[in-house]
Amino acid sequence: MAIYLLVAAVAGSIGVALRTAYARGRRLEYQLAEREEHERQAIVAERRWIAGELHDSIAHQLTIISLHTQLLDDDEMRDASQEAIRTAARKALSDLRFIIKLAEDAPAGTEVSAGDLKAAIDEAREEFRGAGHSVVLEGDLHDEGIPRGAEIVLARVVRESATNIIKYAGPGDVRFVLDVQPEAITMTISSPLATGSTPRVASSSGTGLNRMAGRVLGVSGEFSAGPVGNEWQVRTYLPLGSLPNSHETRVAGIGA
C-alpha cells in the first residue's frame, strides 16, 4: 500500500510539474508575441512619424520650388524666383538633415521643439509675396494668452495652409484672423478661390489637410477647411484647457 501511495504521489507531483511547465510556456509565448507586437507597432509609428515630418517640412519647400520654377521665363520675376528657389532648397536640405538626425538619435515620440507662430506667419508672408499675394493680419501674435502648445499647433497649421494657398489660391489677399480669448483660441486663414480649374502646381493627395485636422483634433480642438463664399477658409479652434503649457511638445504625438 505504501508503495502505491508513493507512486501516486510521484505521479501527482509530475503532473503538477508538467501543468506548471506548460502554463509557464504558454505565458512565455504570450509575452514574446506581445513584445513582438509592441516592437512592430513602434516601428510602424516611427515610420509614420518620419513620413509626416518629411511631408510637413520638405513638401512645403518643394511647393515653393515648383512655383518659382514656372516663373523663371519671366524676365521681371527671374532674379526673385531664382533666389526663392535657392532659399527653399537650403531650407529643405536643412530640414532633411534635422529629421535624419532625430531619426538616428531619438525614438519616435521624443519631445522636440517646433517653430513659433510669428515665425511661421512671417515666413508665409514672404512666400505669399513671391507668389503675388498680399497678407492681412488681424490679431496680436505676441498675446501672452497664447500657450506654447497652442502656438506650435497653430504654426503647423499656418505652414501647411501656406503650402495649399501657394498651390491653389486665386489672386488677392490672404487673411489671417487670430482671436485669443480666456477659454479658447480661434485662428482663421482665408484665401481667394482660384477662378480657373488648373492649380499652379500638381494636385496633392489631401495628406496635408488630414495632418492638420489630426494635430488639432489630437488636442481636443475643432478643425474645418472648405469654401466659404468666394474664399477657401481654414478654421482652427483650440480650447485652452486641453493644451500643454510646456516649452516643448511632442511633435510625433500630434497628428502623427
Tab-separated table of N, CA and C in Angstrom, residues 71-141:
chain	number	residue	atom	x	y	z
A	71	LEU	N	8.223	80.451	-63.036
A	71	LEU	CA	8.369	81.891	-63.252
A	71	LEU	C	9.733	82.275	-63.804
A	72	LEU	N	10.597	81.290	-64.049
A	72	LEU	CA	11.954	81.600	-64.499
A	72	LEU	C	11.987	82.207	-65.899
A	73	ASP	N	10.957	81.978	-66.696
A	73	ASP	CA	10.921	82.553	-68.047
A	73	ASP	C	10.455	84.007	-68.055
A	74	ASP	N	9.988	84.470	-66.886
A	74	ASP	CA	9.540	85.861	-66.771
A	74	ASP	C	10.745	86.729	-66.421
A	75	ASP	N	11.115	87.656	-67.316
A	75	ASP	CA	12.310	88.475	-67.097
A	75	ASP	C	12.224	89.280	-65.806
A	76	GLU	N	11.034	89.767	-65.470
A	76	GLU	CA	10.890	90.591	-64.273
A	76	GLU	C	10.954	89.764	-62.999
A	77	MET	N	10.555	88.505	-63.072
A	77	MET	CA	10.491	87.653	-61.883
A	77	MET	C	11.692	86.733	-61.745
A	78	ARG	N	12.549	86.658	-62.784
A	78	ARG	CA	13.589	85.632	-62.796
A	78	ARG	C	14.516	85.728	-61.584
A	79	ASP	N	15.056	86.906	-61.314
A	79	ASP	CA	16.018	87.037	-60.215
A	79	ASP	C	15.385	86.676	-58.875
A	80	ALA	N	14.180	87.201	-58.632
A	80	ALA	CA	13.498	86.908	-57.367
A	80	ALA	C	13.162	85.426	-57.261
A	81	SER	N	12.767	84.822	-58.379
A	81	SER	CA	12.417	83.398	-58.353
A	81	SER	C	13.646	82.529	-58.131
A	82	GLN	N	14.765	82.901	-58.739
A	82	GLN	CA	15.997	82.147	-58.516
A	82	GLN	C	16.400	82.189	-57.047
A	83	GLU	N	16.267	83.364	-56.429
A	83	GLU	CA	16.610	83.481	-55.011
A	83	GLU	C	15.639	82.679	-54.145
A	84	ALA	N	14.359	82.700	-54.508
A	84	ALA	CA	13.366	81.923	-53.763
A	84	ALA	C	13.649	80.428	-53.871
A	85	ILE	N	14.068	79.976	-55.050
A	85	ILE	CA	14.400	78.560	-55.241
A	85	ILE	C	15.616	78.184	-54.407
A	86	ARG	N	16.643	79.042	-54.419
A	86	ARG	CA	17.843	78.758	-53.615
A	86	ARG	C	17.498	78.694	-52.128
A	87	THR	N	16.683	79.645	-51.665
A	87	THR	CA	16.304	79.672	-50.250
A	87	THR	C	15.510	78.432	-49.870
A	88	ALA	N	14.540	78.063	-50.705
A	88	ALA	CA	13.721	76.884	-50.414
A	88	ALA	C	14.557	75.612	-50.427
A	89	ALA	N	15.508	75.519	-51.358
A	89	ALA	CA	16.374	74.332	-51.421
A	89	ALA	C	17.231	74.227	-50.168
A	90	ARG	N	17.777	75.371	-49.713
A	90	ARG	CA	18.589	75.346	-48.488
A	90	ARG	C	17.750	74.917	-47.289
A	91	LYS	N	16.536	75.447	-47.195
A	91	LYS	CA	15.664	75.074	-46.080
A	91	LYS	C	15.297	73.595	-46.139
A	92	ALA	N	15.031	73.098	-47.336
A	92	ALA	CA	14.678	71.683	-47.479
A	92	ALA	C	15.825	70.788	-47.034
A	93	LEU	N	17.040	71.120	-47.439
A	93	LEU	CA	18.206	70.331	-47.031
A	93	LEU	C	18.420	70.408	-45.530
A	94	SER	N	18.252	71.609	-44.972
A	94	SER	CA	18.419	71.773	-43.532
A	94	SER	C	17.382	70.964	-42.768
A	95	ASP	N	16.116	71.030	-43.205
A	95	ASP	CA	15.061	70.259	-42.550
A	95	ASP	C	15.309	68.763	-42.679
A	96	LEU	N	15.777	68.337	-43.846
A	96	LEU	CA	16.040	66.917	-44.063
A	96	LEU	C	17.139	66.422	-43.128
A	97	ARG	N	18.217	67.193	-43.004
A	97	ARG	CA	19.299	66.804	-42.085
A	97	ARG	C	18.786	66.724	-40.650
A	98	PHE	N	17.932	67.675	-40.273
A	98	PHE	CA	17.395	67.704	-38.920
A	98	PHE	C	16.549	66.467	-38.641
A	99	ILE	N	15.692	66.104	-39.604
A	99	ILE	CA	14.834	64.935	-39.424
A	99	ILE	C	15.662	63.656	-39.362
A	100	ILE	N	16.679	63.560	-40.218
A	100	ILE	CA	17.551	62.382	-40.197
A	100	ILE	C	18.261	62.269	-38.854
A	101	LYS	N	18.720	63.391	-38.325
A	101	LYS	CA	19.408	63.375	-37.033
A	101	LYS	C	18.459	62.919	-35.924
A	102	LEU	N	17.225	63.420	-35.951
A	102	LEU	CA	16.245	62.988	-34.960
A	102	LEU	C	15.974	61.491	-35.074
A	103	ALA	N	15.837	61.013	-36.303
A	103	ALA	CA	15.553	59.592	-36.511
A	103	ALA	C	16.702	58.721	-36.023
A	104	GLU	N	17.939	59.214	-36.154
A	104	GLU	CA	19.104	58.440	-35.730
A	104	GLU	C	19.322	58.504	-34.225
A	105	ASP	N	19.056	59.678	-33.629
A	105	ASP	CA	19.429	59.905	-32.237
A	105	ASP	C	18.313	59.682	-31.243
A	106	ALA	N	17.057	59.658	-31.701
A	106	ALA	CA	15.960	59.568	-30.750
A	106	ALA	C	14.819	58.764	-31.338
A	107	PRO	N	14.103	57.992	-30.500
A	107	PRO	CA	12.962	57.233	-30.986
A	107	PRO	C	11.789	58.142	-31.272
A	108	ALA	N	10.841	57.620	-32.049
A	108	ALA	CA	9.635	58.392	-32.315
A	108	ALA	C	8.949	58.703	-31.004
A	109	GLY	N	8.389	59.918	-30.894
A	109	GLY	CA	7.753	60.324	-29.658
A	109	GLY	C	8.651	61.171	-28.810
A	110	THR	N	9.921	61.317	-29.166
A	110	THR	CA	10.791	62.196	-28.423
A	110	THR	C	10.275	63.616	-28.528
A	111	GLU	N	10.351	64.363	-27.423
A	111	GLU	CA	9.872	65.725	-27.448
A	111	GLU	C	10.907	66.628	-28.090
A	112	VAL	N	10.485	67.356	-29.105
A	112	VAL	CA	11.383	68.261	-29.798
A	112	VAL	C	10.692	69.598	-29.965
A	113	SER	N	11.485	70.649	-30.048
A	113	SER	CA	10.933	71.983	-30.195
A	113	SER	C	10.405	72.187	-31.604
A	114	ALA	N	9.406	73.005	-31.750
A	114	ALA	CA	8.859	73.344	-33.061
A	114	ALA	C	8.868	74.852	-33.221
A	115	GLY	N	8.606	75.315	-34.458
A	115	GLY	CA	8.640	76.737	-34.745
A	115	GLY	C	7.522	77.484	-34.043
A	116	ASP	N	7.697	78.817	-33.904
A	116	ASP	CA	6.661	79.607	-33.256
A	116	ASP	C	5.729	80.209	-34.298
A	117	LEU	N	4.616	80.728	-33.832
A	117	LEU	CA	3.563	81.198	-34.720
A	117	LEU	C	3.998	82.418	-35.517
A	118	LYS	N	4.628	83.391	-34.872
A	118	LYS	CA	5.056	84.604	-35.575
A	118	LYS	C	6.041	84.271	-36.692
A	119	ALA	N	6.993	83.375	-36.399
A	119	ALA	CA	7.971	82.991	-37.419
A	119	ALA	C	7.281	82.313	-38.594
A	120	ALA	N	6.284	81.467	-38.303
A	120	ALA	CA	5.569	80.768	-39.378
A	120	ALA	C	4.813	81.757	-40.259
A	121	ILE	N	4.163	82.750	-39.644
A	121	ILE	CA	3.407	83.729	-40.431
A	121	ILE	C	4.347	84.650	-41.197
A	122	ASP	N	5.459	85.042	-40.573
A	122	ASP	CA	6.437	85.881	-41.285
A	122	ASP	C	6.990	85.163	-42.513
A	123	GLU	N	7.292	83.873	-42.351
A	123	GLU	CA	7.802	83.091	-43.484
A	123	GLU	C	6.745	82.974	-44.572
A	124	ALA	N	5.486	82.723	-44.149
A	124	ALA	CA	4.401	82.612	-45.123
A	124	ALA	C	4.197	83.933	-45.860
A	125	ARG	N	4.324	85.049	-45.135
A	125	ARG	CA	4.147	86.359	-45.770
A	125	ARG	C	5.151	86.555	-46.911
A	126	GLU	N	6.402	86.172	-46.669
A	126	GLU	CA	7.423	86.311	-47.710
A	126	GLU	C	7.117	85.410	-48.902
A	127	GLU	N	6.669	84.209	-48.618
A	127	GLU	CA	6.350	83.277	-49.702
A	127	GLU	C	5.134	83.749	-50.499
A	128	PHE	N	4.142	84.294	-49.796
A	128	PHE	CA	2.962	84.809	-50.492
A	128	PHE	C	3.324	85.995	-51.375
A	129	ARG	N	4.203	86.846	-50.869
A	129	ARG	CA	4.622	87.999	-51.666
A	129	ARG	C	5.261	87.524	-52.970
A	130	GLY	N	6.083	86.478	-52.878
A	130	GLY	CA	6.706	85.935	-54.078
A	130	GLY	C	5.702	85.334	-55.042
A	131	ALA	N	4.554	84.887	-54.507
A	131	ALA	CA	3.510	84.300	-55.355
A	131	ALA	C	2.478	85.331	-55.794
A	132	GLY	N	2.686	86.602	-55.419
A	132	GLY	CA	1.780	87.656	-55.858
A	132	GLY	C	0.645	87.976	-54.912
A	133	HIS	N	0.683	87.464	-53.676
A	133	HIS	CA	-0.365	87.746	-52.697
A	133	HIS	C	0.121	88.780	-51.685
A	134	SER	N	-0.799	89.589	-51.202
A	134	SER	CA	-0.526	90.410	-50.025
A	134	SER	C	-1.208	89.754	-48.827
A	135	VAL	N	-0.780	90.124	-47.614
A	135	VAL	CA	-1.260	89.468	-46.405
A	135	VAL	C	-1.905	90.496	-45.481
A	136	VAL	N	-3.074	90.152	-44.973
A	136	VAL	CA	-3.764	90.966	-43.975
A	136	VAL	C	-3.792	90.163	-42.678
A	137	LEU	N	-3.306	90.765	-41.603
A	137	LEU	CA	-3.247	90.080	-40.311
A	137	LEU	C	-4.100	90.831	-39.300
A	138	GLU	N	-5.028	90.121	-38.679
A	138	GLU	CA	-5.855	90.677	-37.612
A	138	GLU	C	-5.607	89.863	-36.350
A	139	GLY	N	-5.146	90.538	-35.301
A	139	GLY	CA	-4.851	89.839	-34.057
A	139	GLY	C	-3.422	90.072	-33.626
A	140	ASP	N	-3.139	89.776	-32.361
A	140	ASP	CA	-1.826	90.029	-31.769
A	140	ASP	C	-1.055	88.723	-31.632
A	141	LEU	N	0.000	88.576	-32.425
A	141	LEU	CA	0.811	87.357	-32.359
A	141	LEU	C	1.611	87.277	-31.071
